[in-house]
Coordinates of C-alpha atoms and ligand atoms in Angstrom, one line a residue:
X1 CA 0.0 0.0 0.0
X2 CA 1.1 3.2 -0.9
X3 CA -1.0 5.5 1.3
X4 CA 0.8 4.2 4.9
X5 CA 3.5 7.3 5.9
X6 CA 5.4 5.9 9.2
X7 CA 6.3 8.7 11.4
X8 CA 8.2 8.2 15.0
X9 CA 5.5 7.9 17.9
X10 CA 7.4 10.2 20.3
X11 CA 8.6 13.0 18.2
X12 CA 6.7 12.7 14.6
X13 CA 7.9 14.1 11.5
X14 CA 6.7 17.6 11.3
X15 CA 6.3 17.1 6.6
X16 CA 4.5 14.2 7.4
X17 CA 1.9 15.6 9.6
X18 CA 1.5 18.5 7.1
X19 CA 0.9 15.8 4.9
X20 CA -1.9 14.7 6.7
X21 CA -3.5 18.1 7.6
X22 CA -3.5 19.2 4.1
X23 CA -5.5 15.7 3.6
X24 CA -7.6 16.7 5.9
X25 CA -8.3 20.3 4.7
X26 CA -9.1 18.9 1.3
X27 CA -11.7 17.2 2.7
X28 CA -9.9 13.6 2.8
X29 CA -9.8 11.1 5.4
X30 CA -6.5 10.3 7.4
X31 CA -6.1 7.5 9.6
X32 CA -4.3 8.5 12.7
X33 CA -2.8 7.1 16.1
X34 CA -4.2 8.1 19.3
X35 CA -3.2 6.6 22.8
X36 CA -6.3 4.3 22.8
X37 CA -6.8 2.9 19.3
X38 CA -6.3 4.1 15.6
X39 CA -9.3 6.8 14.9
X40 CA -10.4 7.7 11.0
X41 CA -10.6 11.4 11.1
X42 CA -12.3 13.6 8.9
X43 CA -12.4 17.8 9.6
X44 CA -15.8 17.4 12.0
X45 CA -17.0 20.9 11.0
X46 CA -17.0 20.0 6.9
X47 CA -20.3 17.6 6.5
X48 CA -19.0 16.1 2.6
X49 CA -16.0 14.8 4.7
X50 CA -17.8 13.5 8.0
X51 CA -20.3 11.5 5.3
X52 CA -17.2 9.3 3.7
X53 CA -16.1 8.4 7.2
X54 CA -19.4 6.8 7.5
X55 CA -19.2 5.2 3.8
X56 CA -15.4 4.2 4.4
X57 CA -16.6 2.2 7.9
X58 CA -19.8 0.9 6.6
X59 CA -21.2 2.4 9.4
X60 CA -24.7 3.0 10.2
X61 CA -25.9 7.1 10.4
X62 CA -27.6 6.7 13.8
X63 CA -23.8 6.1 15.5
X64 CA -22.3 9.6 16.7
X65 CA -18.6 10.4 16.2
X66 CA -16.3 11.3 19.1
X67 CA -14.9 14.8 18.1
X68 CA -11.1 15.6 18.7
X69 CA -10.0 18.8 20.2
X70 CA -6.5 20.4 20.3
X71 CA -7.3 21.8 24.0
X72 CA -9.7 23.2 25.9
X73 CA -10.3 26.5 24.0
X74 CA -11.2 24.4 21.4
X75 CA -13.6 22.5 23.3
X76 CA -15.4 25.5 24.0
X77 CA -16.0 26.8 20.7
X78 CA -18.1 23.6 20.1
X79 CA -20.3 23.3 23.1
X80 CA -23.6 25.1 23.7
X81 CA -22.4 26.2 26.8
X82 CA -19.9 26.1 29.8
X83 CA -20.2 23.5 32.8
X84 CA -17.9 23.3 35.7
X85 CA -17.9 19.0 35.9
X86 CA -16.5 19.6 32.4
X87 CA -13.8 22.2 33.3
X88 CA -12.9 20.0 36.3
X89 CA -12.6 16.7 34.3
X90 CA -10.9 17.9 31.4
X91 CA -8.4 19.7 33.8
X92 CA -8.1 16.2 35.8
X93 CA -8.0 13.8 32.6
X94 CA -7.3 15.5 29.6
X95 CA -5.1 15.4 27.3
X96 CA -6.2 11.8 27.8
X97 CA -8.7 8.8 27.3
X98 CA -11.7 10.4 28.5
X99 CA -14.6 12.0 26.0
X100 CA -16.8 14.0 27.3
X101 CA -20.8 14.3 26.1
X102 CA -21.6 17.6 26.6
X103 CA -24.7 19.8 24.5
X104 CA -23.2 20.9 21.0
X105 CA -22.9 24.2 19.5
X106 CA -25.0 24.7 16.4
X107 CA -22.1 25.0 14.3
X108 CA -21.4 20.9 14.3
X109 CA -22.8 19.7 11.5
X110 CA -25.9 16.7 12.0
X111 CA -24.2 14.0 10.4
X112 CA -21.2 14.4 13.5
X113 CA -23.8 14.1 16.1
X114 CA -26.5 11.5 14.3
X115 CA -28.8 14.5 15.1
X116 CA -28.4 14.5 18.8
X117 CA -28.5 17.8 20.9
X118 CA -24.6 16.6 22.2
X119 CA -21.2 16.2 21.0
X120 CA -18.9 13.7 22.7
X121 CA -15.7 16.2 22.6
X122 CA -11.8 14.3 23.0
X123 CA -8.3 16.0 23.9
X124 CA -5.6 12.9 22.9
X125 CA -2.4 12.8 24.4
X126 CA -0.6 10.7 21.8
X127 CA 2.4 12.9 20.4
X128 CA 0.8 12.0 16.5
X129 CA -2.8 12.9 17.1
X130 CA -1.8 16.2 19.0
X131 CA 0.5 17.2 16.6
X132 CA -2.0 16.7 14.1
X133 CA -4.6 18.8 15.9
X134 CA -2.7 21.3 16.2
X135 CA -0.9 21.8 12.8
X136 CA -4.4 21.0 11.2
X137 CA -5.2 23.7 13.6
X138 CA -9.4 22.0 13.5
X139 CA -11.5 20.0 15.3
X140 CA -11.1 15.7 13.8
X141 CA -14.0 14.0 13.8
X142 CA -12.4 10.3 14.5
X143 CA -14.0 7.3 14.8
X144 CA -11.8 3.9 15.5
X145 CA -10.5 2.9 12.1
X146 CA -12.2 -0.5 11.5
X147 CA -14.9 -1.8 9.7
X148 CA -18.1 -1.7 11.6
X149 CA -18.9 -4.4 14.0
X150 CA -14.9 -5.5 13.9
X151 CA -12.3 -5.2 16.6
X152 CA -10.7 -1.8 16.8
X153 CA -7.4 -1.4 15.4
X154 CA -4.2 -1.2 17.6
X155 CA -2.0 -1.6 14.9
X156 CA -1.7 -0.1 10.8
X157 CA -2.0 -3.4 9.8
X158 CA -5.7 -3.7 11.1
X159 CA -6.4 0.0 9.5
X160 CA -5.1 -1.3 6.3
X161 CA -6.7 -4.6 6.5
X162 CA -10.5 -3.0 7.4
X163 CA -10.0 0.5 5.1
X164 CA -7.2 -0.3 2.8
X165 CA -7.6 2.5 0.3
X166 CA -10.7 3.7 1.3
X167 CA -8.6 6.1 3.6
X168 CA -6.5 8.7 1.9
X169 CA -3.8 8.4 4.1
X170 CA -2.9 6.1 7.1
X171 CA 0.0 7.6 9.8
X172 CA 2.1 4.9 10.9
X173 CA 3.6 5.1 14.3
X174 CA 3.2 1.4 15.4
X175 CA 1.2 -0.4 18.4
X176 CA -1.6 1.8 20.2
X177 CA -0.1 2.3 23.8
X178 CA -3.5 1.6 25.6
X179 CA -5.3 -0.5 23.1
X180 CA -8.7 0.0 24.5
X181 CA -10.7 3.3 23.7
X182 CA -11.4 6.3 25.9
X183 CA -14.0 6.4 28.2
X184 CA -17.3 7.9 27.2
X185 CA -18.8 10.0 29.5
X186 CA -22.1 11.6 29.5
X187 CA -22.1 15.2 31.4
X188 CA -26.1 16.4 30.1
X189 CA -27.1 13.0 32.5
X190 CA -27.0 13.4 36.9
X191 CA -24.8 11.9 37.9
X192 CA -23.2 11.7 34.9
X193 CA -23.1 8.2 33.1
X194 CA -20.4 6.1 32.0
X195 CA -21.8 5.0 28.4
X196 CA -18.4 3.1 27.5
X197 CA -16.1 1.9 29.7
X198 CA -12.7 2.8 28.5
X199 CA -9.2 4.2 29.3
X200 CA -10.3 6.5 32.6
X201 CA -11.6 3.9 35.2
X202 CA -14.9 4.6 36.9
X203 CA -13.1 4.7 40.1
X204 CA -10.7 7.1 38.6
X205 CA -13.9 9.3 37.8
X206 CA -15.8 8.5 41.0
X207 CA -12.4 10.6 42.9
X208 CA -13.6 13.4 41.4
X209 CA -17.2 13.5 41.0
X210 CA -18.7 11.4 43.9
X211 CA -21.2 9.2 42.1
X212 CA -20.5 7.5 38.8
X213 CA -23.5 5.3 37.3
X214 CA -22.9 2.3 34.3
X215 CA -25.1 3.2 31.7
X216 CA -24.1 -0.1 29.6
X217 CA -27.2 -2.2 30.3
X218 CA -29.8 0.8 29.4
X219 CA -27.7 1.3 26.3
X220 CA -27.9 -2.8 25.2
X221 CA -32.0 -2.6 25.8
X222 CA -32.0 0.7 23.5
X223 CA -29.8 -1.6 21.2
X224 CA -32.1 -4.6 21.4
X225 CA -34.8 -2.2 20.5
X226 CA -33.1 -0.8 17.4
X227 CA -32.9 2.6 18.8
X228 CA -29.3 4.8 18.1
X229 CA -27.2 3.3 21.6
X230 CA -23.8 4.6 20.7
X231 CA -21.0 2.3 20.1
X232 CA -23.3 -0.1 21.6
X233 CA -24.7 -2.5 19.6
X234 CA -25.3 -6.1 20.6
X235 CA -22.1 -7.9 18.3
X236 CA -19.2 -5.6 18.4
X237 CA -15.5 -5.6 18.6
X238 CA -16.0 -9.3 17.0
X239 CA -13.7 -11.4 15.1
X240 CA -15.3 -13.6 12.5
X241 CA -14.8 -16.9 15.2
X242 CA -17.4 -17.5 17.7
X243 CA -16.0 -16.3 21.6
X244 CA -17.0 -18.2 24.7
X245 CA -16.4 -16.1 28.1
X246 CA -15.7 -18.2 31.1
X247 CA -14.7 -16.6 34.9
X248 CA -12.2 -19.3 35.6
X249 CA -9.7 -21.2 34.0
X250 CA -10.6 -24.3 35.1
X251 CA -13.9 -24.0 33.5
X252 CA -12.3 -22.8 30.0
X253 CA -9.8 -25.4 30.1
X254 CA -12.5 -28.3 30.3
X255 CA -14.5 -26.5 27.6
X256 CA -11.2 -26.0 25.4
X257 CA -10.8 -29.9 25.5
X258 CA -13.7 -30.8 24.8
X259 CA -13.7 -29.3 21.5
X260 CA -10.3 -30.2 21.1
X261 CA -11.9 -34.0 21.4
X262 CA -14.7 -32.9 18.8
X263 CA -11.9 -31.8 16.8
X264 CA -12.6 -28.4 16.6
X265 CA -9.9 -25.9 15.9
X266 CA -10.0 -23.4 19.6
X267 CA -7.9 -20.3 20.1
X268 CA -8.0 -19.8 23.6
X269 CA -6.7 -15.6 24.7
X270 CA -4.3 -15.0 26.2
X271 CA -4.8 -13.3 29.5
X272 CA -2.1 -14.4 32.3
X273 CA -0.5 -11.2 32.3
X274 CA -1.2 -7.3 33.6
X275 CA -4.6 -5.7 33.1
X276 CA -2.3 -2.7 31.0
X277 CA -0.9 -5.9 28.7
X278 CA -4.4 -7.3 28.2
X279 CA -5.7 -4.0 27.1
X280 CA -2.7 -3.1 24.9
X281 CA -3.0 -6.8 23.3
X282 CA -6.7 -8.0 23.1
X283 CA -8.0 -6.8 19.9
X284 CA -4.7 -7.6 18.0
X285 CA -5.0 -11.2 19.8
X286 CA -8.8 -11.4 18.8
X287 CA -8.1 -10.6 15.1
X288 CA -4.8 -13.1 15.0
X289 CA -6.6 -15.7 16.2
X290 CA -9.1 -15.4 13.4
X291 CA -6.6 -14.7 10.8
X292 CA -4.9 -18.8 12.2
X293 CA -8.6 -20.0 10.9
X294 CA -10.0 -21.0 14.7
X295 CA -13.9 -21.8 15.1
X296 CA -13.8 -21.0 18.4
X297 CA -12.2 -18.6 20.7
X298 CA -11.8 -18.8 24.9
X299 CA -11.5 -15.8 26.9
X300 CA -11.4 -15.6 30.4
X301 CA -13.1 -12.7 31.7
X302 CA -10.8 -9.8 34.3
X303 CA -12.5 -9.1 36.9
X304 CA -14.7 -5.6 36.8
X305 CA -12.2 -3.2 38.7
X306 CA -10.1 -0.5 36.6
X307 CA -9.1 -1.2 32.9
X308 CA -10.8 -4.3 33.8
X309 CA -14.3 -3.3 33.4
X310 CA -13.3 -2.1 30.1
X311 CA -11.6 -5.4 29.0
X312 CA -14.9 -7.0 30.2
X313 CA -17.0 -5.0 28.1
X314 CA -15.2 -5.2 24.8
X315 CA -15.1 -8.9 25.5
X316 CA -18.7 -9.3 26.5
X317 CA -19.4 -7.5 23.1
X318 CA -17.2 -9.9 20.9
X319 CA -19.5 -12.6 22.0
X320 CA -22.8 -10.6 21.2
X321 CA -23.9 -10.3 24.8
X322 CA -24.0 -6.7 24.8
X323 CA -22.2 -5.7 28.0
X324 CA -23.5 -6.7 31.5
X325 CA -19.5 -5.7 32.7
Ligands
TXA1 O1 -10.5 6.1 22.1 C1 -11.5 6.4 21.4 O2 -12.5 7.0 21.8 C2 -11.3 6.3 19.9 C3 -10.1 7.2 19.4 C4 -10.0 7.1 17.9 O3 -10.3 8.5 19.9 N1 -12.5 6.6 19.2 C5 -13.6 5.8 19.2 O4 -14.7 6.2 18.4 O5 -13.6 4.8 19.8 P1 -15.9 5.3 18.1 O6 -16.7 6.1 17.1 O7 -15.5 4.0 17.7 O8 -16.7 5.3 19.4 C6 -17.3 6.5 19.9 C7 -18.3 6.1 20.9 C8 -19.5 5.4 20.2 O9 -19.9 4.5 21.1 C9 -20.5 6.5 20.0 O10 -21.8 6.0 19.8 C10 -20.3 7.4 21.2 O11 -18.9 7.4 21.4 N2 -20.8 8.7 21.0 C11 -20.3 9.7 20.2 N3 -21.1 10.8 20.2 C12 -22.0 10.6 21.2 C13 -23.0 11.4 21.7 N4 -23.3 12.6 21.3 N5 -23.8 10.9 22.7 C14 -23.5 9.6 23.2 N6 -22.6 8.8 22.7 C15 -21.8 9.3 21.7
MG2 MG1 -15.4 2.0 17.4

């Protein structure tokens, strides 16, 4: 491929980032690196460009984009007005894996929002995606870079393998450090609501705000009911095998043996490491283990506490049962 520019994730190559924002600025897609997972970013205030994200992903119109800010100032030129739980969390968290829902400005076009009356605003801290903010010098619209419904991409090779050259450019600067996406928060609820575990835990958020509530299983019954529950749907994150989800090992190792015996072909995840290493490596290990042809792949669920819940989630997903974390 052609349309891959590798640039160094610490201190990126100042041509190849004007590159990119002149791609952007001419209306073009350019997938980027954040700290959490490859987005596909598109200028969020130019409509024509916002609509090929959504062709490029196959993704439905009801699903709202997260939009990327270079800092706070930025922020505030998009929302309808000022809150202090925003001003306190964005000075806590941000830059950072933590988007905000806050009411939008009228200036963000529909197709951003899937006609809601909010806008879910991100401040990155990866070196690529900030120095593309800010040479771009406009908010990026960015969803994760994959196909709809597929695992999110921690690596180029995923980007290319979903979007191939149905992205105009594609920055390079290797593995994701995280590898699970930011946090999405919803400010316009009280207390606010964690809609998507992510990179900020909710105990993280509950230090600061008091109260924190899971809005997961109201979003999977919104889901059920065909109604727009963002990033939400049932099957998500999933690789083309079928996932099983077992709390101990014991129990996955019987399972995995017993399909071993009905000579089935099982990929079982790899999770006897740190919660950061699990994060960093599940989608990857998800789409390898489908790319080596298994039917069937084992996980065993982390337990609900920090990066955990989100791990839980995004594994719950893969195995279509929406996310009881
Ligand atoms: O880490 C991340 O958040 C990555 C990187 C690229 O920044 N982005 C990402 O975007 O994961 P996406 O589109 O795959 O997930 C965004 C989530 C979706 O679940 C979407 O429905 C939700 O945020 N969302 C966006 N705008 C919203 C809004 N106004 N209200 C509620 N949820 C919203
Ligand atoms: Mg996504």
């Amino acid at each position: 491929m052609n349309n891959i520019l590798k640039v160094d994730p610490k201190s990126p190559d100042r041509r190849a980032i004007k590159r990119a924002a002149e791609t952007l600025r001419a209306g073009g897609l350019v997938a980027f690196p954040t700290e959490t997972v490859y987005g596909l970013g598109a200028l969020a205030l130019d409509p024509q460009a916002i609509r090929k994200i959504f062709t490029a992903k196959d993704r439905p119109d009801w699903d709202p984009l997260i939009v990327h800010v270079r800092d706070l100032a930025m922020a505030h030129t998009l929302m309808k007005r000022l809150l202090p739980q925003f001003e306190l969390l964005a000075s806590r968290f941000w830059p950072g894996p933590l988007t905000l829902v806050v009411e939008k400005n009228a200036q963000i076009p529909n197709e951003v929002t899937a006609r809601r009356a909010t806008v879910a605003l991100r401040m990155p801290w990866h070196p690529v995606a900030a120095a593309l903010l800010e040479v771009t010098d406009a908010p990026i619209a960015a969803p994760s870079a994959n196909r709809f419904g597929r695992p999110s991409p921690t690596r180029v090779e995923h980007v290319a393998e979903d979007l191939g050259d149905r992205v105009d450019l594609i920055l390079d600067a290797g593995p994701t450090p995280m590898g699970v996406e930011s946090t999405v928060l919803d400010l316009t609820q009280s207390p606010p609501a964690i809609l998507r575990p992510g990179g900020v835990s909710r105990e993280q958020l509950e230090k600061v705000l008091g109260a924190v509530r899971l809005a997961t299983g109201v979003a999977d019954e919104a889901a059920r009911a065909g109604l727009a529950a963002p990033g939400m749907t049932l099957k998500h994150y999933a690789p083309r095998a079928l996932v099983e989800l077992f709390e101990n090992m014991e129990e996955l190792q019987t399972r995995a043996a017993k399909l071993r015996d009905e000579g089935k072909r099982v990929g079982v995840l790899d999770s006897a490491t740190t919660i950061e290493r699990l994060a960093q490596t599940v989608f990857a290990q998800l789409r390898d283990l489908d790319a080596q042809g298994v039917e069937t792949i084992l996980c065993q669920l982390p337990a609900p506490q920090g990066l955990g819940l989100a791990v839980r989630d995004r594994l719950l997903r893969a195995a279509g049962k929406g996310s009881q974390t």
